Short mmCIF file of C-alpha atoms in Angstrom, two decimals:
data_model
loop_
_atom_site.label_atom_id
_atom_site.label_comp_id
_atom_site.label_asym_id
_atom_site.label_seq_id
_atom_site.Cartn_x
_atom_site.Cartn_y
_atom_site.Cartn_z
CA ARG G 848 6.73 -113.24 64.14
CA GLU G 849 10.35 -114.45 62.95
CA LEU G 850 10.68 -111.57 60.66
CA LEU G 851 9.19 -109.22 63.82
CA LEU G 852 11.99 -110.16 66.62
CA GLY G 853 15.49 -109.04 66.69
CA ILE G 854 17.94 -106.70 68.16
CA PRO G 855 16.63 -103.27 70.44
CA GLY G 856 17.06 -100.66 69.17
CA THR G 857 17.17 -101.91 65.27
CA THR G 858 14.21 -101.11 63.20
CA VAL G 859 12.15 -103.21 61.25
CA GLU G 860 9.87 -102.32 58.02
CA VAL G 861 5.90 -103.11 58.73
CA GLN G 862 3.67 -103.31 55.79
CA PHE G 863 -0.92 -103.45 56.80
CA THR G 864 -3.78 -102.66 55.87
CA ARG G 865 -6.67 -101.21 57.43
CA PRO G 866 -9.98 -100.16 56.77
CA GLY G 867 -11.02 -96.85 55.68
CA VAL G 868 -7.58 -96.76 54.16
CA ASP G 869 -7.23 -97.72 50.76
CA GLY G 870 -3.84 -99.64 49.63
CA VAL G 871 -0.89 -100.89 51.42
CA GLN G 872 0.38 -98.71 54.71
CA THR G 873 4.12 -98.74 55.21
CA ILE G 874 5.72 -98.02 58.57
CA ASN G 875 9.24 -98.07 60.18
CA ILE G 876 9.19 -100.03 64.20
CA LYS G 877 11.97 -99.59 65.98
CA ARG G 878 12.19 -102.81 67.73
CA ALA G 879 12.50 -102.86 72.33
CA VAL G 880 11.69 -104.72 74.82
CA VAL G 881 7.88 -105.28 75.76
CA GLN G 882 6.59 -104.83 79.24
CA PHE G 883 3.39 -105.23 80.36
CA PRO G 884 2.18 -103.83 83.41
CA SER G 885 1.12 -105.41 86.08
CA VAL G 886 -1.15 -103.30 87.23
CA PRO G 887 -2.96 -101.53 84.50
CA CYS G 888 -5.60 -99.81 85.76
CA ALA G 889 -6.32 -98.18 88.95
CA THR G 890 -9.16 -95.73 89.10
CA LEU G 891 -12.04 -94.00 91.66
CA LEU G 892 -15.42 -95.79 90.61
CA LYS G 893 -17.45 -93.66 93.30
CA GLY G 894 -16.64 -90.89 94.90
CA THR G 895 -19.05 -89.10 97.64
CA LYS G 896 -18.67 -86.65 101.06
CA ASP G 897 -18.54 -90.28 103.16
CA GLY G 898 -16.04 -91.43 101.06
CA SER G 899 -14.86 -93.37 97.73
CA ILE G 900 -14.92 -96.49 96.58
CA GLY G 901 -11.48 -97.70 94.47
CA TYR G 902 -10.79 -100.33 91.64
CA ILE G 903 -7.63 -102.01 91.07
CA ARG G 904 -7.39 -104.52 87.65
CA LEU G 905 -4.39 -106.50 88.86
CA ARG G 906 -3.70 -108.49 85.42
CA ARG G 907 -0.04 -110.71 86.95
CA PHE G 908 2.09 -110.68 89.41
CA GLY G 909 5.09 -109.92 87.51
CA ALA G 910 8.00 -107.96 89.23
CA ASP G 911 6.41 -104.88 89.63
CA ALA G 912 3.43 -106.30 91.00
CA GLY G 913 3.96 -105.21 94.71
CA GLU G 914 5.37 -101.99 93.87
CA SER G 915 2.92 -101.26 91.22
CA MET G 916 -0.29 -102.11 93.78
CA LYS G 917 2.02 -100.10 96.54
CA ALA G 918 1.36 -97.11 94.09
CA ALA G 919 -2.25 -98.03 93.01
CA ILE G 920 -3.32 -97.81 96.24
CA GLN G 921 -1.34 -94.41 97.17
CA SER G 922 -3.13 -92.91 94.04
CA LEU G 923 -6.56 -93.82 95.01
CA GLN G 924 -6.24 -92.62 98.81
CA SER G 925 -5.16 -89.89 97.96
CA LYS G 926 -7.40 -88.64 95.40
CA ALA G 927 -10.25 -89.79 97.46
CA TYR G 928 -9.03 -87.88 100.58
CA GLN G 929 -9.76 -85.17 97.46
CA GLU G 930 -13.36 -86.46 97.20
CA VAL G 931 -14.35 -86.30 100.32
CA SER G 932 -16.55 -83.35 102.02
CA SER G 933 -14.08 -80.15 103.50
CA THR G 934 -15.69 -80.98 106.55
CA GLN G 935 -14.50 -84.41 107.56
CA SER G 936 -11.08 -84.91 109.35
CA GLN G 937 -8.13 -85.83 107.46
CA SER G 938 -7.96 -89.19 110.24
CA ASP G 939 -11.07 -90.43 108.51
CA ASN G 940 -10.78 -93.24 106.06
CA ALA G 941 -11.19 -91.62 102.93
CA LEU G 942 -10.86 -94.65 100.56
CA THR G 943 -14.22 -96.67 102.43
CA GLY G 944 -14.40 -99.33 99.57
CA LEU G 945 -11.61 -101.53 97.21
CA VAL G 946 -12.27 -103.47 94.27
CA LEU G 947 -9.64 -105.92 93.65
CA ASP G 948 -9.98 -107.51 90.19
CA LEU G 949 -8.30 -110.59 89.71
CA ARG G 950 -10.38 -111.89 86.81
CA ASP G 951 -7.64 -113.75 84.11
CA ASN G 952 -5.37 -113.46 85.86
CA THR G 953 -2.91 -116.58 85.28
CA GLY G 954 -0.36 -116.12 88.05
CA GLY G 955 3.26 -114.81 87.70
CA GLU G 956 5.32 -114.82 90.84
CA LEU G 957 4.53 -115.73 94.29
CA PHE G 958 7.08 -113.96 95.69
CA GLU G 959 4.92 -110.62 94.37
CA ALA G 960 1.64 -112.22 95.41
CA ILE G 961 2.85 -112.05 99.24
CA LYS G 962 4.08 -108.40 98.43
CA VAL G 963 0.73 -107.37 97.30
CA ALA G 964 -1.10 -109.58 100.34
CA SER G 965 1.45 -107.49 102.85
CA LEU G 966 0.51 -104.28 102.16
CA PHE G 967 -3.24 -105.32 103.71
CA VAL G 968 -2.08 -107.05 106.97
CA PRO G 969 -0.01 -105.82 109.98
CA ASP G 970 3.94 -107.25 109.60
CA ASN G 971 4.85 -110.68 110.34
CA THR G 972 1.41 -112.16 109.90
CA TYR G 973 1.22 -115.86 108.28
CA LEU G 974 -0.27 -115.87 104.98
CA GLY G 975 0.45 -119.68 104.25
CA SER G 976 2.86 -122.09 102.89
CA SER G 977 3.92 -124.60 99.91
CA LYS G 978 5.06 -128.13 100.51
CA GLY G 979 7.39 -129.98 98.17
CA GLU G 980 8.50 -133.69 97.59
CA GLY G 981 12.22 -132.68 96.92
CA SER G 982 15.08 -130.32 97.49
CA MET G 983 14.39 -128.17 95.05
CA MET G 984 11.72 -126.51 97.05
CA PRO G 985 11.79 -127.51 100.95
CA ASN G 986 8.57 -126.65 102.96
CA GLN G 987 8.32 -123.19 103.57
CA SER G 988 6.07 -120.89 105.54
CA TYR G 989 5.11 -117.40 104.28
CA TYR G 990 4.92 -113.97 106.49
CA SER G 991 4.18 -110.51 105.50
CA GLY G 992 7.19 -109.03 105.40
CA LYS G 993 9.64 -112.13 104.88
CA MET G 994 10.76 -111.31 101.00
CA ASP G 995 13.10 -113.43 100.21
CA LEU G 996 11.68 -116.56 99.40
CA ALA G 997 15.02 -117.94 98.27
CA GLN G 998 16.36 -118.15 101.90
CA ALA G 999 14.57 -120.39 103.48
CA ASP G 1000 16.83 -120.96 106.56
CA ASP G 1001 17.12 -117.33 107.06
CA PRO G 1002 14.65 -115.36 105.08
CA VAL G 1003 15.23 -111.63 104.69
CA GLN G 1004 13.05 -109.05 106.97
CA GLU G 1005 11.57 -106.40 104.89
CA PRO G 1006 9.34 -104.13 106.75
CA THR G 1007 5.76 -103.67 104.65
CA GLN G 1008 3.71 -101.04 105.69
CA GLN G 1009 -0.15 -102.32 105.79
CA MET G 1010 -1.65 -99.91 103.56
CA ILE G 1011 -5.02 -100.55 103.76
CA ASP G 1012 -7.53 -101.94 107.36
CA PRO G 1013 -9.75 -104.08 106.16
CA ASP G 1014 -11.80 -103.24 109.03
CA LYS G 1015 -11.94 -99.43 107.33
CA THR G 1016 -11.66 -99.85 103.75
CA HIS G 1017 -13.79 -103.11 102.81
CA VAL G 1018 -12.70 -104.83 100.02
CA VAL G 1019 -14.12 -106.87 97.23
CA ILE G 1020 -12.17 -109.56 95.14
CA LEU G 1021 -12.70 -110.22 91.47
CA THR G 1022 -12.49 -113.74 90.32
CA ASN G 1023 -13.35 -116.07 87.22
CA LYS G 1024 -12.12 -119.58 86.05
CA GLN G 1025 -9.15 -118.18 84.68
CA THR G 1026 -7.89 -117.03 88.57
CA ALA G 1027 -5.17 -118.87 88.75
CA SER G 1028 -2.27 -119.87 90.90
CA ALA G 1029 -0.70 -117.10 92.51
CA SER G 1030 -3.47 -115.04 92.10
CA GLU G 1031 -5.74 -118.10 93.81
CA PHE G 1032 -3.12 -117.78 96.75
CA LEU G 1033 -3.69 -114.38 97.27
CA ALA G 1034 -7.68 -114.92 97.09
CA GLY G 1035 -7.81 -117.63 99.64
CA VAL G 1036 -5.11 -115.17 102.19
CA PHE G 1037 -8.01 -112.95 101.99
CA GLN G 1038 -11.05 -115.17 102.11
CA ASP G 1039 -8.82 -117.49 104.90
CA LEU G 1040 -8.56 -114.56 106.70
CA ASP G 1041 -11.61 -112.78 106.24
CA LEU G 1042 -9.95 -109.43 104.73
CA GLY G 1043 -13.01 -109.63 102.10
CA VAL G 1044 -15.28 -110.78 100.02
CA ILE G 1045 -14.53 -113.07 96.77
CA VAL G 1046 -17.32 -112.45 94.21
CA GLY G 1047 -17.04 -114.37 91.21
CA ASN G 1048 -19.59 -115.32 88.10
CA ASP G 1049 -17.75 -118.90 88.04
CA LYS G 1050 -18.19 -120.99 91.29
CA GLU G 1051 -14.60 -121.67 91.53
CA THR G 1052 -11.51 -120.15 90.40
CA LEU G 1053 -8.97 -122.56 87.95
CA GLY G 1054 -7.42 -124.53 90.66
CA LYS G 1055 -3.84 -124.49 89.95
CA GLY G 1056 -1.71 -124.25 93.16
CA VAL G 1057 2.00 -125.41 92.00
CA GLY G 1058 4.83 -124.23 91.74
CA GLN G 1059 6.92 -124.85 88.57
CA ARG G 1060 10.41 -123.49 87.68
CA GLU G 1061 11.49 -124.25 83.77
CA LEU G 1062 14.42 -126.00 83.16
CA PRO G 1063 16.97 -125.06 80.05
CA LEU G 1064 17.41 -128.12 77.48
CA PRO G 1065 19.65 -128.32 74.60
CA ALA G 1066 16.32 -128.76 72.16
CA GLY G 1067 14.19 -126.56 74.83
CA ALA G 1068 13.12 -126.48 78.32
CA LEU G 1069 11.33 -128.52 81.27
CA LYS G 1070 8.74 -127.70 83.31
CA LEU G 1071 8.87 -128.87 86.93
CA THR G 1072 6.42 -128.96 89.21
CA TYR G 1073 7.68 -128.77 92.38
CA HIS G 1074 5.54 -127.88 95.52
CA GLU G 1075 1.96 -127.10 96.27
CA PHE G 1076 0.31 -123.82 97.80
CA TYR G 1077 -1.56 -123.89 101.40
CA THR G 1078 -3.54 -121.20 102.28
CA PRO G 1079 -3.66 -119.59 105.84
CA SER G 1080 -6.32 -122.08 107.06
CA GLY G 1081 -4.09 -124.88 105.44
CA ARG G 1082 -6.33 -125.83 102.59
CA CYS G 1083 -4.39 -126.65 99.24
CA VAL G 1084 -5.57 -124.95 96.27
CA GLN G 1085 -4.51 -127.28 93.99
CA ARG G 1086 -7.49 -128.79 92.38
CA GLN G 1087 -7.70 -132.76 93.22
CA TYR G 1088 -9.02 -134.48 89.92
CA ASP G 1089 -10.36 -137.84 89.62
CA GLN G 1090 -7.98 -140.95 89.61
CA ASN G 1091 -9.93 -142.35 86.89
CA LYS G 1092 -8.97 -139.66 84.55
CA SER G 1093 -6.00 -139.10 82.46
CA LYS G 1094 -5.57 -135.87 84.18
CA GLN G 1095 -3.70 -135.21 87.33
CA SER G 1096 -4.27 -137.29 90.06
CA PRO G 1097 -4.28 -136.56 93.52
CA ARG G 1098 -1.12 -136.00 95.88
CA ARG G 1099 -0.92 -137.32 99.01
CA HIS G 1100 -1.22 -133.95 101.90
CA THR G 1101 -4.71 -133.19 102.20
CA ASN G 1102 -7.81 -134.76 101.45
CA SER G 1103 -10.05 -133.31 100.04
CA ASP G 1104 -13.19 -134.15 101.73
CA GLU G 1105 -11.33 -132.22 104.87
CA VAL G 1106 -13.08 -128.63 106.31
CA PHE G 1107 -11.16 -125.44 106.81
CA TYR G 1108 -12.30 -122.64 108.68
CA THR G 1109 -11.67 -119.40 108.46
CA THR G 1110 -10.33 -116.54 111.05
CA ASN G 1111 -14.08 -115.60 111.44
CA GLY G 1112 -15.26 -119.37 111.46
CA ARG G 1113 -17.07 -119.98 107.95
CA LYS G 1114 -16.29 -123.26 106.72
CA LEU G 1115 -13.88 -123.23 102.98
CA GLY G 1116 -13.59 -126.34 100.88
CA ASP G 1117 -10.34 -128.10 100.33
CA ARG G 1118 -8.53 -128.99 96.42
CA ARG G 1119 -11.57 -126.78 94.58
CA GLY G 1120 -9.48 -123.80 93.40
CA ILE G 1121 -11.28 -120.71 95.87
CA GLN G 1122 -14.87 -120.91 96.13
CA VAL G 1123 -16.84 -117.38 95.95
CA ASP G 1124 -18.25 -115.70 98.38
CA ARG G 1125 -20.85 -114.35 96.40
CA ARG G 1126 -21.76 -115.60 93.00
CA PHE G 1127 -23.38 -113.21 90.15
CA LYS G 1128 -24.68 -113.19 86.97
CA PRO G 1129 -23.19 -110.64 84.65
CA LEU G 1130 -26.12 -108.80 82.67
CA ARG G 1131 -25.32 -109.66 79.31
CA SER G 1132 -28.67 -110.43 77.01
CA ASP G 1133 -28.60 -113.00 74.06
CA LEU G 1134 -28.09 -110.61 71.99
CA SER G 1135 -24.87 -108.93 73.17
CA GLU G 1136 -23.43 -112.53 74.22
CA LEU G 1137 -23.54 -112.85 69.65
CA LEU G 1138 -22.49 -110.27 69.20
CA SER G 1139 -19.39 -110.30 71.11
CA SER G 1140 -18.82 -113.86 70.72
CA SER G 1141 -19.16 -112.98 66.50
CA GLY G 1142 -16.78 -109.83 66.41
CA ALA G 1143 -19.27 -107.91 65.49
CA TYR G 1144 -18.22 -105.15 68.11
CA TYR G 1145 -14.59 -105.10 67.03
CA LYS G 1146 -15.68 -104.78 63.27
CA TYR G 1147 -17.96 -102.04 64.07
CA ALA G 1148 -14.92 -100.17 66.09
CA SER G 1149 -11.73 -101.33 63.33
CA GLN G 1150 -14.48 -98.99 60.89
CA TRP G 1151 -15.83 -96.75 63.51
CA SER G 1152 -12.51 -95.43 64.12
CA ALA G 1153 -10.79 -95.71 60.38
#
């Protein structure tokens, strides 16, 4: 890995072997800053004369997450209008369903999660809060449209147009055990405000509802945890661990037995990550699981493509 790293714009010679090709192959690669898009996929799953269902894969909350989600929704809405029957008026909602995939999304910038949530709610909607224990990050409340989180006393108001009306476009959020941090905060907003249904194979998300900051040190860096995330209902995303175990001990802000409620009155638990509303089991056989875990699919695809 160290040999591959270098100044962007310079080249490095790489030698490799691959199935189906004899001998060692050589290629010159130009170094560049690698950027992974926050939204790698946005497509229509189904289009009918009555409307269409869209799918967006939100992989991470990088600096482009908010704008990428906005562009993805605009693209799906445009395609959905093209799919509907010509007899349907343009005022009707063509995108009748949206699946937002947060599986394996380990988080990122809370700033971007608030941007994404703002696309689904009116401006100035309360989205949650964070509570800290020091001057580094004072207690804060988050609202849609207030995008400058660095200015706690005077947040910058940046009006964000609501692009999806959950009353007209039914939203499903996909999660799993690897859904964490900012993605859990976003899922909590949808669940607490009854904006969508949380669906997953695992009954709960990871439960990493803390903000962390990396401080540089001469011989590395110190990752400092300085606040916890709270959803609109007031529950904490951070999982509570057994005090007798060597893992994390519970914090003082809330009681894990406390019950919270969504906007429509559904009961919610506290400090267990985000619990799914509907749990499902993937339709996979024992043979499929074995082939996947053994790497047989990858080996076959590599040999076939060669």
